[in-house]
PDB file of C-alpha atoms in Angstrom:
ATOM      1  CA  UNK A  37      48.540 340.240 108.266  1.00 41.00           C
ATOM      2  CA  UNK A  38      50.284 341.339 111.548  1.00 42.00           C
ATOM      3  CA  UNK A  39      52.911 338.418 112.432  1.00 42.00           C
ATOM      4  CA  UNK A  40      53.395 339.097 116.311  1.00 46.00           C
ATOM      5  CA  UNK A  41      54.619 336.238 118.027  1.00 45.00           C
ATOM      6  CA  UNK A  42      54.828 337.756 121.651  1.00 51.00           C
ATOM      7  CA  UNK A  43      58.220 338.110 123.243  1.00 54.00           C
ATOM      8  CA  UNK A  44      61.743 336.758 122.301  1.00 52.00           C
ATOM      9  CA  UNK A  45      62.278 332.925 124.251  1.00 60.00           C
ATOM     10  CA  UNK A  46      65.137 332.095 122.768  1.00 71.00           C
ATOM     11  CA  UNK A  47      68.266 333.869 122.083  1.00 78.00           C
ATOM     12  CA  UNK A  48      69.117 333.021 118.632  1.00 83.00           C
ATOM     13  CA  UNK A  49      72.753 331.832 117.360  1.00 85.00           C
ATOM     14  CA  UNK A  50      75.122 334.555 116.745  1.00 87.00           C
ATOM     15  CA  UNK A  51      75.648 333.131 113.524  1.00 88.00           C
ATOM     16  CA  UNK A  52      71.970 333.392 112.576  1.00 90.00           C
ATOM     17  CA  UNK A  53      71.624 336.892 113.766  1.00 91.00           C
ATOM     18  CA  UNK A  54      74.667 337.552 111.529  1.00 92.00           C
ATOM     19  CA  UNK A  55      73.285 335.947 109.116  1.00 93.00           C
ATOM     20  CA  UNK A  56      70.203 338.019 108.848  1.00 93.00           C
ATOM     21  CA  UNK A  57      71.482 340.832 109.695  1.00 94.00           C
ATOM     22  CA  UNK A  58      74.054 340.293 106.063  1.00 94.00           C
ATOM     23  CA  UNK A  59      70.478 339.170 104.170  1.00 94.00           C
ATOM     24  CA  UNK A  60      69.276 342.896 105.394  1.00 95.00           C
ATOM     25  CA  UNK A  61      72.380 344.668 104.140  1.00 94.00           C
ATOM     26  CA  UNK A  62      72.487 342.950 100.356  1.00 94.00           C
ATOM     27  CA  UNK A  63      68.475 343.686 100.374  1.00 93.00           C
ATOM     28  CA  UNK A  64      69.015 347.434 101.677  1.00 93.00           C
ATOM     29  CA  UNK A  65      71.409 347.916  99.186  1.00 93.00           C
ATOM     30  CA  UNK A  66      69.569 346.556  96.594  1.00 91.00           C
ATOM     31  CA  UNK A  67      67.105 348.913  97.014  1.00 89.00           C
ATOM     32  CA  UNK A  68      68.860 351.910  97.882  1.00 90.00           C
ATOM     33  CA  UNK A  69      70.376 351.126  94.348  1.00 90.00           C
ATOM     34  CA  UNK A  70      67.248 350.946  92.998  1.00 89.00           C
ATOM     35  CA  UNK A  71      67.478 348.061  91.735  1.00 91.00           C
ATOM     36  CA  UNK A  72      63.786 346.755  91.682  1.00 89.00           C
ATOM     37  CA  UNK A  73      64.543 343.247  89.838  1.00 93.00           C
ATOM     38  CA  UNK A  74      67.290 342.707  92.744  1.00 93.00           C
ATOM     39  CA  UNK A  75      65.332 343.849  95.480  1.00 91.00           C
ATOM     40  CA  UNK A  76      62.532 341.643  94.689  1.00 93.00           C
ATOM     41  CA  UNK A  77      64.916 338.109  94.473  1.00 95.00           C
ATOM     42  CA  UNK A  78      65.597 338.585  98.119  1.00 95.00           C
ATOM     43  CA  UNK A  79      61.616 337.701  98.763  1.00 95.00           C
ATOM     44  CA  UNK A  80      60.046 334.109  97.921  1.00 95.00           C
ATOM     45  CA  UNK A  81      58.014 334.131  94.521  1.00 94.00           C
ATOM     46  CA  UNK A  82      55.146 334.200  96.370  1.00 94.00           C
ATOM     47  CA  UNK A  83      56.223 336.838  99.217  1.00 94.00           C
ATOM     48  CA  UNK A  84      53.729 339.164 100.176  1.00 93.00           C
ATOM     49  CA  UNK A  85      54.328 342.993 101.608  1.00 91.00           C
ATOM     50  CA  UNK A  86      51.678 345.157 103.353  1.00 91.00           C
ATOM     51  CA  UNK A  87      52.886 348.561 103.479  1.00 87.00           C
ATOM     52  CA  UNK A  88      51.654 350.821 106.072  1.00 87.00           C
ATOM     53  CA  UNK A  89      48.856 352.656 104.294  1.00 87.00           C
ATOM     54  CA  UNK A  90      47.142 348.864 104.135  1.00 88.00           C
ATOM     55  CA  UNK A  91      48.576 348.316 100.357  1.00 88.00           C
ATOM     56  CA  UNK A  92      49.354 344.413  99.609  1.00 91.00           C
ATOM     57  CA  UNK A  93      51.480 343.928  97.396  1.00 90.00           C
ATOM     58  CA  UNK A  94      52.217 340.195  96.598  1.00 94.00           C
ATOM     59  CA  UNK A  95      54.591 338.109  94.488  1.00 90.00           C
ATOM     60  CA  UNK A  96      57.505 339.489  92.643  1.00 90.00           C
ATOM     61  CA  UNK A  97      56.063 340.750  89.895  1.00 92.00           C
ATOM     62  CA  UNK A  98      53.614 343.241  91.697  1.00 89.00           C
ATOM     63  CA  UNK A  99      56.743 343.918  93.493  1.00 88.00           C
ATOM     64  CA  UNK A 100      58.716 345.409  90.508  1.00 91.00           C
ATOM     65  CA  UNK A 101      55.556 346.984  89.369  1.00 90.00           C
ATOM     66  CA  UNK A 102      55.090 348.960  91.921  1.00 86.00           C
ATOM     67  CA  UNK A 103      58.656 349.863  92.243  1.00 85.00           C
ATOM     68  CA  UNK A 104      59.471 351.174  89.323  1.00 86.00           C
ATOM     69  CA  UNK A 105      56.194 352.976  89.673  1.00 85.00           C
ATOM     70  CA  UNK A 106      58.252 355.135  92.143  1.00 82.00           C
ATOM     71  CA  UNK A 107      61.280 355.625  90.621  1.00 80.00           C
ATOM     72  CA  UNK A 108      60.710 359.076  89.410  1.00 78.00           C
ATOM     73  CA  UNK A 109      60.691 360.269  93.106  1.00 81.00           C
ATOM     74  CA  UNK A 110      64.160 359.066  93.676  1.00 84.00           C
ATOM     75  CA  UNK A 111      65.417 360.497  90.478  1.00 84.00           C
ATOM     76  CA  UNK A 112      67.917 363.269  92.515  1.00 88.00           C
ATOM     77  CA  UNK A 113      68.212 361.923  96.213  1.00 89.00           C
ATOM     78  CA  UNK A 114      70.547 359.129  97.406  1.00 91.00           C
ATOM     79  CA  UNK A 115      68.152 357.197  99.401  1.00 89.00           C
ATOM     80  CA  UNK A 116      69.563 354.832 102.845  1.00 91.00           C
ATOM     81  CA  UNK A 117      67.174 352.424 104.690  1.00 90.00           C
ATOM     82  CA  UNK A 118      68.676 351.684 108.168  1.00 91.00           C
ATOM     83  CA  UNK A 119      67.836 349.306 110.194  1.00 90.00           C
ATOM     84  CA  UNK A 120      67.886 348.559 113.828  1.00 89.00           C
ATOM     85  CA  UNK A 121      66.911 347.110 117.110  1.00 90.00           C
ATOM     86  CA  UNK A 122      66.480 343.842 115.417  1.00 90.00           C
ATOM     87  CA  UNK A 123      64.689 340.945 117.556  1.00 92.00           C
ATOM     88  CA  UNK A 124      65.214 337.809 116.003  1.00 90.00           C
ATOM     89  CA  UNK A 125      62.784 334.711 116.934  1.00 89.00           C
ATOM     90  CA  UNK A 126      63.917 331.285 115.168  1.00 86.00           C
ATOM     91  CA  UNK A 127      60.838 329.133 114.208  1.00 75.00           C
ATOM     92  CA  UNK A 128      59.436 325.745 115.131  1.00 61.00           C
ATOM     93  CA  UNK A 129      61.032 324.647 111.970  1.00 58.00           C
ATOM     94  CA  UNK A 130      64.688 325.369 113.445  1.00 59.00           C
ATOM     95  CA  UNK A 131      66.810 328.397 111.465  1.00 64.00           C
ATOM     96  CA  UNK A 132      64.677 327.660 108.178  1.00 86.00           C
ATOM     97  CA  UNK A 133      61.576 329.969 109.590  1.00 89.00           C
ATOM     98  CA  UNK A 134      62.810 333.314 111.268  1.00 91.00           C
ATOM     99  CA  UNK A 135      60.813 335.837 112.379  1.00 93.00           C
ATOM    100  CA  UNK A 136      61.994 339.214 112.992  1.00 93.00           C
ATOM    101  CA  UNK A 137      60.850 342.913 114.028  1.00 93.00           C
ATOM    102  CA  UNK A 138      62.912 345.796 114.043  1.00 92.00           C
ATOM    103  CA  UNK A 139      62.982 349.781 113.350  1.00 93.00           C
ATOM    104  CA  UNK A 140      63.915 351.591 110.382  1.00 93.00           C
ATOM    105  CA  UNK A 141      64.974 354.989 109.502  1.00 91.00           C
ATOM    106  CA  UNK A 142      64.878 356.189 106.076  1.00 91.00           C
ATOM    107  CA  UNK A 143      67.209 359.047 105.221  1.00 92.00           C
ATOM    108  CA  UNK A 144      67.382 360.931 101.431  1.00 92.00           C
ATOM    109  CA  UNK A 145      70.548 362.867 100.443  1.00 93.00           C
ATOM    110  CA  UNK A 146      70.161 365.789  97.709  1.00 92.00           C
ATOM    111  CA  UNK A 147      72.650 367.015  95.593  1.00 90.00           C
ATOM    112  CA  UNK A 148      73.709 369.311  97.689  1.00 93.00           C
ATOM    113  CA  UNK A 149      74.505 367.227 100.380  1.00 93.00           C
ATOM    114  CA  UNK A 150      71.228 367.796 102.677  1.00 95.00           C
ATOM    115  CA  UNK A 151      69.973 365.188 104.236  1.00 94.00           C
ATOM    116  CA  UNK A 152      66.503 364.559 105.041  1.00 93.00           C
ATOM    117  CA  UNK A 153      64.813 361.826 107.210  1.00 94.00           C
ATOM    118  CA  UNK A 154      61.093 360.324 106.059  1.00 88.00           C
ATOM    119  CA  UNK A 155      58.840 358.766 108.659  1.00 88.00           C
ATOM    120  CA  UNK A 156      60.363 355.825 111.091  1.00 91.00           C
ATOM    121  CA  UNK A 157      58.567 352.744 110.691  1.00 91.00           C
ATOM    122  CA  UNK A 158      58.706 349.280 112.869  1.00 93.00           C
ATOM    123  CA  UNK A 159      58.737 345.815 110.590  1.00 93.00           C
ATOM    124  CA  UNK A 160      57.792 342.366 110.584  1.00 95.00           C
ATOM    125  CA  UNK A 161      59.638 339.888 108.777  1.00 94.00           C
ATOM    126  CA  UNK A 162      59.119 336.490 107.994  1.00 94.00           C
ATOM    127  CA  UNK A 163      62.222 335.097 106.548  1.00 95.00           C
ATOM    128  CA  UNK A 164      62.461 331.364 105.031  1.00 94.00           C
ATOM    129  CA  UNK A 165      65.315 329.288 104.089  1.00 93.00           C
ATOM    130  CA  UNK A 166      64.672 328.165 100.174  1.00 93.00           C
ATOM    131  CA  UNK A 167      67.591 326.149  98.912  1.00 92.00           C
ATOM    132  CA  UNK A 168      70.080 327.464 101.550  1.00 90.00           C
ATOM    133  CA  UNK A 169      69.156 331.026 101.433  1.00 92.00           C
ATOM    134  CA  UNK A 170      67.156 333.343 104.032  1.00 95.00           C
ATOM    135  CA  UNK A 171      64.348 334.929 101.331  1.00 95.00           C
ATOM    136  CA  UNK A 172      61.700 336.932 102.928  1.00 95.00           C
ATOM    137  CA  UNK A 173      58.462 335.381 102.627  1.00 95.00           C
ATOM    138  CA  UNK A 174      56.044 338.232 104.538  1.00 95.00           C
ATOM    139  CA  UNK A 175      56.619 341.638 105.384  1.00 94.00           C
ATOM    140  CA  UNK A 176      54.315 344.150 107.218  1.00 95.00           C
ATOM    141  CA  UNK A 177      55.168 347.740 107.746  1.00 91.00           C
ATOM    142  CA  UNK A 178      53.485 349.958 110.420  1.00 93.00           C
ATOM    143  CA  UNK A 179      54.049 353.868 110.307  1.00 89.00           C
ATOM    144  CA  UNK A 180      55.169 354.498 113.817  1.00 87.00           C
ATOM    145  CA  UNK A 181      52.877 356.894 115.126  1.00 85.00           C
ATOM    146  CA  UNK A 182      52.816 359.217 118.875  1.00 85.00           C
ATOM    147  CA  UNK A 183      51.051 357.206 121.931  1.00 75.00           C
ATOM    148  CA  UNK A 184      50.248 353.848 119.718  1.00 64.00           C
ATOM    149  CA  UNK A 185      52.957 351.396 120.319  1.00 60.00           C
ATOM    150  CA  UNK A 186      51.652 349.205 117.547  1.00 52.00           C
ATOM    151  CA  UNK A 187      53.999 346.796 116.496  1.00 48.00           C
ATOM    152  CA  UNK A 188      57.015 348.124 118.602  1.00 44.00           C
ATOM    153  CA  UNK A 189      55.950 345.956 121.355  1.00 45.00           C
ATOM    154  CA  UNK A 190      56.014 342.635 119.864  1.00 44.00           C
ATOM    155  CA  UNK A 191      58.072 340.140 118.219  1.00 44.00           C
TER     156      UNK A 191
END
């Protein structure tokens, strides 16, 4: 389900790149809260993710599921997804289909104070406009891995 659509043509509308780049921030934070139930309203009821060891999850509810299945690992770390480098590619449909790749670090903070970082990983989005709202509808992660650019190239 890789969603590369070749290089950015078209410089996108600072408002729309602020725009997404707010719908990031309430769905980073919604996660780094662990807040499964919230995490999953920012995706369509039929949005799909394939994570980078080839699982699909799709709709909401598998979503959750699988969430919460994880919870226990997160029980003493502060967890922060950051995101960067984002290329932003408006669709035929205007500002209501938006494509977008970008980088993420993943950083967990014990107790202590000690911060570790987990894997980077590039992302496609595909982010839809339902009743006035960005939701992500797709989202495929690739482990970034030494000498294969994978999805770091495209957009």
């Amino acid at each position: 389900m890789v969603q590369a659509v070749g290089m950015v043509r078209q410089q996108v509308s600072g408002d729309l790149y602020a725009e997404v780049q707010s719908v990031y921030a309430w769905q980073m934070r919604r996660v780094d809260a662990l807040d499964v139930e919230g995490f999953a309203a920012t995706f369509t009821d039929d949005g799909v993710v394939v994570h980078a060891d080839g699982h699909r999850q799709a709709g909401r509810e598998e979503m959750v599921a699988g969430m919460r299945a994880r919870l226990p690992r997160y029980k003493d770390v502060a967890v922060r997804h950051w995101f960067g480098h984002l290329l932003i590619e408006a669709g035929g449909a205007g500002e209501d289909t938006v494509r977008v790749s970008y980088y993420t670090l993943v950083t967990q903070v014990d107790g202590e104070g000690k911060v570790s970082f987990q894997p980077t990983f590039t992302v496609e989005d595909v982010l839809v406009r339902v009743d006035g709202r960005l939701l992500t509808r797709s989202r495929v992660i690739h482990r970034d891995v030494p000498g294969r650019p994978g999805a770091a190239a495209v957009l």
